[in-house]
CSV table of C-alpha atoms in Angstrom, one decimal:
chain,number,residue,atom,x,y,z
A,18,LEU,CA,-7.4,12.1,18.5
A,19,GLN,CA,-5.7,11.7,15.4
A,20,MET,CA,-4.2,15.1,15.7
A,21,LEU,CA,-3.1,14.7,19.7
A,22,THR,CA,-2.0,11.2,18.5
A,23,TYR,CA,0.4,13.1,15.5
A,24,ILE,CA,1.7,15.2,18.2
A,25,LEU,CA,1.9,12.5,21.0
A,26,SER,CA,3.6,10.7,18.4
A,27,PHE,CA,7.0,13.0,18.6
A,28,LEU,CA,7.2,13.4,22.4
A,29,PRO,CA,9.8,11.1,24.0
A,30,LEU,CA,7.7,7.9,25.9
A,31,SER,CA,8.4,10.2,29.9
A,32,ASP,CA,6.5,13.2,28.1
A,33,GLN,CA,3.7,10.4,26.9
A,34,LYS,CA,3.1,8.9,30.1
A,35,GLU,CA,1.9,12.5,31.7
A,36,ALA,CA,0.0,13.8,28.7
A,37,SER,CA,-2.1,10.9,29.0
A,38,LEU,CA,-2.9,11.9,32.9
A,39,VAL,CA,-4.5,14.6,31.4
A,40,SER,CA,-7.8,13.8,30.0
A,41,ARG,CA,-9.3,10.2,28.1
A,42,ALA,CA,-9.5,12.0,24.5
A,43,TRP,CA,-5.6,13.0,25.3
A,44,TYR,CA,-5.4,9.1,26.8
A,45,CYS,CA,-6.6,7.6,23.9
A,46,ALA,CA,-3.9,9.5,22.0
A,47,ALA,CA,-1.2,8.5,23.5
A,48,GLN,CA,-1.4,4.4,23.0
A,49,ASN,CA,-2.6,5.2,19.7
A,50,ALA,CA,1.6,6.6,19.7
A,51,LEU,CA,2.8,4.1,20.8
A,52,ARG,CA,1.1,1.0,19.1
A,53,GLU,CA,1.8,2.7,16.1
A,54,VAL,CA,6.0,2.3,17.4
A,55,SER,CA,5.7,-0.5,18.3
A,56,LEU,CA,4.2,-2.2,15.3
A,57,GLY,CA,6.6,-0.5,13.3
A,58,LEU,CA,9.4,-2.0,16.1
A,59,ARG,CA,8.0,-5.2,15.2
A,60,GLY,CA,8.7,-6.1,11.7
A,61,ILE,CA,5.4,-6.9,10.4
A,62,SER,CA,6.4,-8.9,7.2
A,63,CYS,CA,1.9,-9.2,6.1
A,64,ILE,CA,-0.8,-7.7,6.4
A,65,SER,CA,-3.9,-8.5,4.5
A,66,LEU,CA,-5.6,-4.6,4.0
A,67,THR,CA,-9.7,-5.4,2.2
A,68,ASN,CA,-12.1,-3.1,1.1
A,69,LEU,CA,-10.3,-0.3,1.5
A,70,ASP,CA,-11.4,2.6,-0.8
A,71,GLY,CA,-10.8,6.7,-2.2
A,72,SER,CA,-11.6,8.4,1.0
A,73,PRO,CA,-9.0,10.0,3.2
A,74,THR,CA,-9.4,7.6,6.2
A,75,SER,CA,-7.5,4.2,3.8
A,76,GLN,CA,-5.3,7.2,2.5
A,77,GLN,CA,-4.5,8.2,5.8
A,78,VAL,CA,-4.5,3.9,6.5
A,79,LEU,CA,-2.3,3.7,3.6
A,80,GLN,CA,0.1,6.3,3.9
A,81,SER,CA,0.6,4.7,8.5
A,82,VAL,CA,0.6,1.7,6.5
A,83,ALA,CA,4.3,2.6,4.2
A,84,TYR,CA,6.3,5.2,7.0
A,85,HIS,CA,5.3,2.9,9.9
A,86,LEU,CA,5.6,-0.9,8.3
A,87,GLY,CA,7.0,-0.6,4.6
A,88,LEU,CA,10.6,-1.5,5.1
A,89,HIS,CA,10.0,-4.7,6.8
A,90,LEU,CA,6.5,-5.7,4.9
A,91,GLN,CA,7.0,-8.1,2.7
A,92,SER,CA,4.2,-9.8,1.9
A,93,LEU,CA,0.7,-7.7,0.9
A,94,CYS,CA,-3.0,-8.0,-0.8
A,95,LEU,CA,-5.2,-5.5,-1.0
A,96,GLY,CA,-8.2,-7.0,-2.3
A,97,GLY,CA,-11.0,-6.1,-3.1
A,98,GLY,CA,-10.4,-2.7,-2.6
A,99,SER,CA,-10.3,1.0,-4.1
A,100,PRO,CA,-7.7,3.0,-3.3
A,101,THR,CA,-6.6,5.6,-5.5
A,102,GLU,CA,-3.6,5.1,-8.2
A,103,ALA,CA,-1.6,8.3,-6.2
A,104,SER,CA,-2.3,6.8,-2.2
A,105,PHE,CA,-1.5,3.1,-4.4
A,106,VAL,CA,2.0,3.9,-6.4
A,107,ALA,CA,3.1,6.1,-2.4
A,108,LEU,CA,2.1,2.5,-0.8
A,109,ILE,CA,4.8,0.9,-3.3
A,110,LEU,CA,7.8,2.7,-3.1
A,111,GLY,CA,7.0,3.2,1.1
A,112,CYS,CA,7.8,-1.1,0.8
A,113,PRO,CA,11.0,-1.5,-0.8
A,114,ALA,CA,10.7,-5.6,0.1
A,115,LEU,CA,8.0,-7.0,-0.9
A,116,HIS,CA,7.8,-10.6,-1.7
A,117,THR,CA,4.1,-10.8,-2.1
A,118,LEU,CA,1.7,-8.3,-3.8
A,119,VAL,CA,-1.7,-9.1,-4.2
A,120,LEU,CA,-3.9,-6.6,-5.9
A,121,SER,CA,-7.0,-8.9,-6.9
A,122,GLY,CA,-10.1,-7.4,-7.4
A,123,CYS,CA,-8.9,-3.9,-7.2
A,124,ASN,CA,-10.3,-2.8,-10.1
A,125,SER,CA,-9.4,0.9,-9.7
A,126,LEU,CA,-6.1,1.4,-10.7
A,127,PHE,CA,-6.9,0.0,-13.9
A,128,ILE,CA,-9.4,1.0,-15.2
A,129,SER,CA,-8.1,4.9,-16.1
A,130,GLY,CA,-5.0,3.0,-17.8
A,131,MET,CA,-2.9,5.1,-16.5
A,132,LEU,CA,-1.3,3.2,-13.3
A,133,PHE,CA,2.3,3.9,-14.6
A,134,THR,CA,2.4,5.7,-16.7
A,135,GLN,CA,5.4,8.5,-16.4
A,136,PRO,CA,8.2,7.2,-16.6
A,137,GLU,CA,9.8,8.6,-13.7
A,138,MET,CA,7.3,7.0,-12.2
A,139,ALA,CA,7.5,3.8,-13.6
A,140,GLN,CA,11.3,3.9,-12.3
A,141,ASN,CA,11.1,4.5,-9.6
A,142,VAL,CA,8.6,1.3,-9.0
A,143,ARG,CA,10.5,-1.1,-11.3
A,144,GLN,CA,13.4,-0.5,-7.8
A,145,ALA,CA,10.7,-0.9,-4.8
A,146,LEU,CA,9.0,-4.0,-6.5
A,147,SER,CA,12.7,-5.1,-7.8
A,148,GLY,CA,12.7,-7.8,-5.4
A,149,LEU,CA,9.0,-9.1,-6.0
A,150,CYS,CA,8.0,-13.0,-6.9
A,151,GLU,CA,4.5,-13.1,-6.8
A,152,LEU,CA,2.0,-10.4,-8.1
A,153,ASN,CA,-1.7,-12.1,-7.7
A,154,LEU,CA,-4.1,-10.1,-9.9
A,155,ALA,CA,-7.2,-12.8,-9.4
A,156,GLY,CA,-10.9,-10.9,-10.7
A,157,LEU,CA,-10.0,-7.9,-11.8
A,158,ARG,CA,-13.1,-6.5,-14.9
A,159,ASP,CA,-11.0,-3.7,-16.0
A,160,LEU,CA,-7.2,-4.9,-16.3
A,161,GLY,CA,-6.3,-3.7,-20.1
A,162,ASP,CA,-3.2,-5.1,-21.8
A,163,LEU,CA,-1.3,-1.6,-21.9
A,164,SER,CA,-2.2,-1.2,-17.8
A,165,PHE,CA,-1.1,-5.4,-17.5
A,166,ASN,CA,2.5,-4.6,-19.3
A,167,GLN,CA,2.9,-1.6,-18.0
A,168,LEU,CA,2.7,-3.1,-14.2
A,169,CYS,CA,4.7,-6.3,-15.1
A,170,SER,CA,7.6,-4.5,-17.2
A,171,CYS,CA,7.8,-3.4,-13.2
A,172,VAL,CA,8.0,-6.4,-11.7
A,173,PRO,CA,12.1,-7.4,-13.5
A,174,ASN,CA,11.9,-11.0,-11.4
A,175,LEU,CA,8.4,-12.7,-10.8
A,176,GLU,CA,8.2,-16.1,-10.7
A,177,HIS,CA,3.8,-16.7,-10.3
A,178,LEU,CA,1.4,-14.7,-12.0
A,179,SER,CA,-2.7,-15.0,-11.1
A,180,LEU,CA,-4.3,-14.0,-13.4
A,181,ALA,CA,-8.4,-16.0,-12.5
A,182,TYR,CA,-10.9,-14.1,-13.1
A,183,SER,CA,-10.0,-11.8,-14.5
A,184,HIS,CA,-11.4,-10.6,-18.2
A,185,PRO,CA,-8.6,-8.5,-19.9
A,186,THR,CA,-9.3,-6.4,-22.7
A,187,PHE,CA,-7.0,-5.7,-25.4
A,188,GLN,CA,-6.8,-2.7,-27.3
A,189,LEU,CA,-6.4,-2.9,-31.1
A,190,GLY,CA,-3.8,-1.4,-33.1
A,191,ALA,CA,-2.1,0.0,-29.3
A,192,ALA,CA,2.4,0.1,-29.5
């Protein structure tokens, strides 16, 4: 179904309607393709994606959000999920209009301590998050001071920060 949806998304509307008459699976794929286009055209500005994990399905959801909604997205909540660092960075780079980012409970992003450590990636993220005003890091148990500093250095216009119920750890001797 996903492959059919992808293929049909390249066809004009009249051909998608014609393809939907082939079978039930093609009908569902055509409807999915139309739905994806209509979501992107609506300009949705706020979305909440909870309990995402590192699975291929979750990664595909994040890619679709970045591709279809990213340009208009102003508020993004990934609360309680555990997306991979790579899929998170790709999502952030696809959402340049973000004003609010909620990462409460997204411990997996901070476990390695390597989030935004590459200078080129940090610069790209800094550019994408230049309009971010509100950052919610509540309920993080694996938030280290280095990860926190790296993340905050990528958010130059931050006005509101929430660290409620977070347990930051400090590394001695870190520069």
